[in-house]
Amino acid sequence: FGGFTSGPTIVEAFLGGQTQVSHYGDFPFWLTVDKGGLVKAYALTAVNSEVAMLVRPKSPIQKPEDLKRPDKPAAVGTTLGSYAEFYLTAMAEKKGLVRDKDFTVAGLTMRDAQLLPQGTDAVVLWDPHIVFSIQKGLGEKIDNGYPYFFSTGYDFVRREIHENAPDVVQALADVAVESILYARFDLEGAAEFYRKDPRMAAYSPELVKDQVAKYLTFYPPTFRYI
């Protein structure tokens, strides 16, 4: 099992033939399809994971419309090719903002963006980075993606696996559901297991448990629809 920090790197690995089974959000998934990837989705994950715009405390930017300034456009940092960027596109269209005119977008990893680095006036994050940044006093939330779209994700395999080894795909589907049921049964154990990933070491057990509860046990188990 290999972990990635965002959708674009997963797309690259999958299209490059380095992975055969994967999961990511709807925007990277349809990008894979658009790029000619021969994929077969076997599960839809309908969890409305939050994506939000954050600014530094006491920033003069208090709503997305404030990105448009008379002197120069504000710089927004986020992960390019992700559903965070998709939020920016949808939000800008709704509010009459023009990218590269009213605001610019800087490509950042979520790890960097959550710190609201110099050179950015705002960032667009997804959880748990949203909660981490707010709890550390680094950022304040001024908008989120809920009014613009419902984020989903896909579990999928290379199409030849689905065609030639359907029992493997069935086993993957079973594991997807069983893991959700077990996490609901043992929330503490699920959070502890998740924190064994070295990249999660910066996040407190309380934050991880909150995230598991927010996105895994809050919904009926059928949110992962086979």
Tab-separated table of C-alpha atoms in Angstrom:
chain	number	residue	atom	x	y	z
A	1	PHE	CA	0.000	0.000	0.000
A	2	GLY	CA	1.382	3.391	-1.007
A	3	GLY	CA	0.076	6.688	0.308
A	4	PHE	CA	-0.005	9.995	-1.563
A	5	THR	CA	-0.691	13.474	-0.256
A	6	SER	CA	-3.026	14.657	-3.011
A	7	GLY	CA	-4.904	13.670	-6.153
A	8	PRO	CA	-2.498	14.985	-8.826
A	9	THR	CA	0.354	12.698	-7.724
A	10	ILE	CA	-2.047	9.734	-7.631
A	11	VAL	CA	-3.180	10.539	-11.179
A	12	GLU	CA	0.433	10.646	-12.323
A	13	ALA	CA	1.234	7.295	-10.724
A	14	PHE	CA	-1.874	5.618	-12.113
A	15	LEU	CA	-1.486	6.955	-15.667
A	16	GLY	CA	2.208	6.047	-15.524
A	17	GLY	CA	1.364	2.409	-14.812
A	18	GLN	CA	2.903	2.432	-11.333
A	19	THR	CA	-0.347	1.608	-9.527
A	20	GLN	CA	-3.228	-0.710	-10.401
A	21	VAL	CA	-5.778	0.108	-7.694
A	22	SER	CA	-6.498	3.561	-6.356
A	23	HIS	CA	-8.874	5.977	-4.694
A	24	TYR	CA	-9.283	9.721	-4.995
A	25	GLY	CA	-11.801	12.503	-5.386
A	26	ASP	CA	-14.124	13.113	-8.293
A	27	PHE	CA	-12.057	15.832	-9.976
A	28	PRO	CA	-8.846	13.734	-10.295
A	29	PHE	CA	-10.903	10.652	-11.204
A	30	TRP	CA	-12.596	12.329	-14.158
A	31	LEU	CA	-9.256	13.817	-15.152
A	32	THR	CA	-7.944	10.241	-15.365
A	33	VAL	CA	-10.887	9.284	-17.572
A	34	ASP	CA	-10.347	12.383	-19.707
A	35	LYS	CA	-6.680	11.465	-20.156
A	36	GLY	CA	-7.681	8.088	-21.574
A	37	GLY	CA	-7.073	6.005	-18.471
A	38	LEU	CA	-8.739	2.595	-18.833
A	39	VAL	CA	-10.401	2.495	-15.437
A	40	LYS	CA	-13.356	0.826	-13.781
A	41	ALA	CA	-14.799	2.359	-10.618
A	42	TYR	CA	-16.173	-0.190	-8.167
A	43	ALA	CA	-17.244	2.151	-5.363
A	44	LEU	CA	-18.462	5.717	-4.992
A	45	THR	CA	-17.575	7.441	-1.726
A	46	ALA	CA	-20.131	10.169	-1.020
A	47	VAL	CA	-18.641	11.970	1.966
A	48	ASN	CA	-18.933	15.747	1.744
A	49	SER	CA	-15.364	16.475	2.832
A	50	GLU	CA	-14.923	20.159	3.573
A	51	VAL	CA	-12.769	22.444	1.460
A	52	ALA	CA	-12.430	26.021	2.681
A	53	MET	CA	-10.690	29.346	2.119
A	54	LEU	CA	-8.552	30.604	4.991
A	55	VAL	CA	-6.764	33.894	5.574
A	56	ARG	CA	-4.411	35.055	8.307
A	57	PRO	CA	-6.009	36.399	11.491
A	58	LYS	CA	-7.006	40.074	11.129
A	59	SER	CA	-6.553	39.932	7.361
A	60	PRO	CA	-8.373	42.673	5.405
A	61	ILE	CA	-9.753	39.848	3.245
A	62	GLN	CA	-12.944	38.758	4.992
A	63	LYS	CA	-14.880	37.317	2.052
A	64	PRO	CA	-13.877	35.948	-1.377
A	65	GLU	CA	-14.915	39.191	-3.100
A	66	ASP	CA	-12.128	40.950	-1.172
A	67	LEU	CA	-9.556	39.042	-3.246
A	68	LYS	CA	-10.153	41.672	-5.919
A	69	ARG	CA	-8.081	44.683	-4.902
A	70	PRO	CA	-7.334	47.978	-6.655
A	71	ASP	CA	-3.557	47.683	-6.351
A	72	LYS	CA	-2.887	44.060	-7.277
A	73	PRO	CA	-4.800	40.772	-7.253
A	74	ALA	CA	-4.544	38.610	-4.171
A	75	ALA	CA	-2.505	35.401	-4.335
A	76	VAL	CA	-4.326	32.211	-3.328
A	77	GLY	CA	-2.317	29.091	-2.524
A	78	THR	CA	-3.681	25.583	-3.049
A	79	THR	CA	-2.903	22.197	-4.579
A	80	LEU	CA	-3.273	22.423	-8.345
A	81	GLY	CA	-5.374	19.797	-10.095
A	82	SER	CA	-7.334	19.042	-6.936
A	83	TYR	CA	-10.926	19.595	-5.917
A	84	ALA	CA	-9.643	22.555	-3.883
A	85	GLU	CA	-8.785	24.209	-7.192
A	86	PHE	CA	-12.183	23.141	-8.509
A	87	TYR	CA	-13.780	25.009	-5.589
A	88	LEU	CA	-11.869	28.136	-6.616
A	89	THR	CA	-13.161	27.802	-10.169
A	90	ALA	CA	-16.783	27.292	-9.081
A	91	MET	CA	-16.660	30.032	-6.456
A	92	ALA	CA	-15.088	32.557	-8.840
A	93	GLU	CA	-17.729	31.874	-11.495
A	94	LYS	CA	-20.517	32.332	-8.952
A	95	LYS	CA	-19.108	35.576	-7.566
A	96	GLY	CA	-17.990	37.129	-10.848
A	97	LEU	CA	-14.260	36.887	-10.135
A	98	VAL	CA	-11.782	36.285	-12.943
A	99	ARG	CA	-8.729	34.123	-12.298
A	100	ASP	CA	-5.373	35.722	-13.176
A	101	LYS	CA	-7.098	39.104	-13.194
A	102	ASP	CA	-8.899	39.445	-9.866
A	103	PHE	CA	-6.763	36.827	-8.109
A	104	THR	CA	-3.852	34.520	-8.905
A	105	VAL	CA	-3.317	30.912	-7.864
A	106	ALA	CA	-0.038	29.571	-6.474
A	107	GLY	CA	0.583	25.831	-6.429
A	108	LEU	CA	1.259	24.532	-2.917
A	109	THR	CA	1.084	21.227	-1.103
A	110	MET	CA	-1.489	21.073	1.666
A	111	ARG	CA	1.362	20.813	4.182
A	112	ASP	CA	2.727	24.160	3.036
A	113	ALA	CA	-0.644	25.818	2.459
A	114	GLN	CA	-1.891	25.098	5.984
A	115	LEU	CA	0.883	27.339	7.321
A	116	LEU	CA	-0.331	30.296	5.188
A	117	PRO	CA	3.185	30.999	3.894
A	118	GLN	CA	4.507	34.382	2.874
A	119	GLY	CA	3.597	35.326	-0.663
A	120	THR	CA	-0.008	34.184	-0.261
A	121	ASP	CA	-2.967	36.253	0.884
A	122	ALA	CA	-5.315	33.290	1.245
A	123	VAL	CA	-5.204	29.513	0.956
A	124	VAL	CA	-7.731	26.844	0.032
A	125	LEU	CA	-7.445	23.699	2.130
A	126	TRP	CA	-9.257	20.468	2.802
A	127	ASP	CA	-9.549	18.662	6.105
A	128	PRO	CA	-7.681	17.878	8.338
A	129	HIS	CA	-5.520	20.820	7.232
A	130	ILE	CA	-8.423	23.249	7.787
A	131	VAL	CA	-8.848	22.234	11.425
A	132	PHE	CA	-5.076	22.104	12.023
A	133	SER	CA	-4.544	25.627	10.700
A	134	ILE	CA	-7.440	27.079	12.712
A	135	GLN	CA	-6.473	25.285	15.929
A	136	LYS	CA	-2.898	26.539	15.634
A	137	GLY	CA	-4.120	30.090	15.146
A	138	LEU	CA	-2.565	30.290	11.690
A	139	GLY	CA	-5.721	30.928	9.710
A	140	GLU	CA	-9.372	31.924	9.856
A	141	LYS	CA	-12.087	30.485	7.632
A	142	ILE	CA	-13.928	32.959	5.395
A	143	ASP	CA	-15.676	30.613	2.947
A	144	ASN	CA	-16.126	26.929	2.146
A	145	GLY	CA	-17.123	24.770	-0.779
A	146	TYR	CA	-20.457	23.445	0.481
A	147	PRO	CA	-22.605	25.946	-1.511
A	148	TYR	CA	-20.822	25.063	-4.760
A	149	PHE	CA	-20.526	21.284	-5.015
A	150	PHE	CA	-20.800	17.985	-3.163
A	151	SER	CA	-17.423	16.280	-3.105
A	152	THR	CA	-17.293	12.566	-3.847
A	153	GLY	CA	-14.579	10.010	-4.434
A	154	TYR	CA	-14.036	6.792	-6.328
A	155	ASP	CA	-12.394	3.443	-5.651
A	156	PHE	CA	-11.220	2.059	-8.967
A	157	VAL	CA	-8.965	-0.415	-10.722
A	158	ARG	CA	-7.426	-0.823	-14.112
A	159	ARG	CA	-10.133	-2.119	-16.393
A	160	GLU	CA	-8.303	-5.321	-17.282
A	161	ILE	CA	-8.391	-6.354	-13.605
A	162	HIS	CA	-12.149	-5.921	-13.516
A	163	GLU	CA	-12.506	-7.902	-16.743
A	164	ASN	CA	-10.070	-10.710	-15.938
A	165	ALA	CA	-10.031	-10.955	-12.135
A	166	PRO	CA	-13.461	-9.862	-10.860
A	167	ASP	CA	-12.897	-11.830	-7.654
A	168	VAL	CA	-10.025	-9.456	-6.804
A	169	VAL	CA	-12.280	-6.445	-7.327
A	170	GLN	CA	-14.986	-8.071	-5.197
A	171	ALA	CA	-12.453	-8.608	-2.412
A	172	LEU	CA	-11.416	-4.946	-2.609
A	173	ALA	CA	-15.048	-3.882	-2.427
A	174	ASP	CA	-15.606	-6.137	0.600
A	175	VAL	CA	-12.563	-4.667	2.342
A	176	ALA	CA	-13.802	-1.130	1.642
A	177	VAL	CA	-17.072	-1.809	3.442
A	178	GLU	CA	-15.618	-3.958	6.223
A	179	SER	CA	-13.046	-1.295	7.099
A	180	ILE	CA	-15.817	1.283	7.545
A	181	LEU	CA	-17.793	-1.070	9.770
A	182	TYR	CA	-14.734	-1.844	11.887
A	183	ALA	CA	-13.860	1.851	12.256
A	184	ARG	CA	-17.409	2.462	13.512
A	185	PHE	CA	-16.963	-0.417	15.949
A	186	ASP	CA	-13.573	0.791	17.253
A	187	LEU	CA	-13.143	4.536	16.734
A	188	GLU	CA	-10.140	4.707	19.062
A	189	GLY	CA	-8.388	1.881	17.247
A	190	ALA	CA	-9.110	3.376	13.833
A	191	ALA	CA	-7.678	6.741	14.874
A	192	GLU	CA	-4.594	5.087	16.384
A	193	PHE	CA	-4.033	3.035	13.225
A	194	TYR	CA	-4.326	6.159	11.057
A	195	ARG	CA	-1.766	8.039	13.149
A	196	LYS	CA	0.805	5.316	12.458
A	197	ASP	CA	1.261	6.960	9.066
A	198	PRO	CA	4.350	9.175	9.668
A	199	ARG	CA	2.678	12.052	7.840
A	200	MET	CA	-0.054	12.108	10.483
A	201	ALA	CA	2.361	12.479	13.396
A	202	ALA	CA	1.867	16.267	13.483
A	203	TYR	CA	-1.841	15.848	14.197
A	204	SER	CA	-3.089	15.185	17.701
A	205	PRO	CA	-5.060	12.020	18.525
A	206	GLU	CA	-8.048	14.250	19.320
A	207	LEU	CA	-7.938	15.901	15.883
A	208	VAL	CA	-7.678	12.528	14.134
A	209	LYS	CA	-10.584	11.069	16.125
A	210	ASP	CA	-12.641	14.144	15.279
A	211	GLN	CA	-11.873	13.693	11.581
A	212	VAL	CA	-12.752	9.981	11.642
A	213	ALA	CA	-16.020	10.782	13.406
A	214	LYS	CA	-16.780	13.676	11.062
A	215	TYR	CA	-16.213	11.822	7.818
A	216	LEU	CA	-16.483	8.112	8.609
A	217	THR	CA	-18.947	7.448	11.414
A	218	PHE	CA	-21.281	10.432	11.001
A	219	TYR	CA	-22.748	8.959	7.809
A	220	PRO	CA	-24.543	5.609	7.398
A	221	PRO	CA	-22.059	2.961	6.162
A	222	THR	CA	-23.677	3.051	2.719
A	223	PHE	CA	-21.886	6.340	1.979
A	224	ARG	CA	-19.376	4.066	0.288
A	225	TYR	CA	-21.685	2.797	-2.422
A	226	ILE	CA	-20.491	-0.355	-4.165
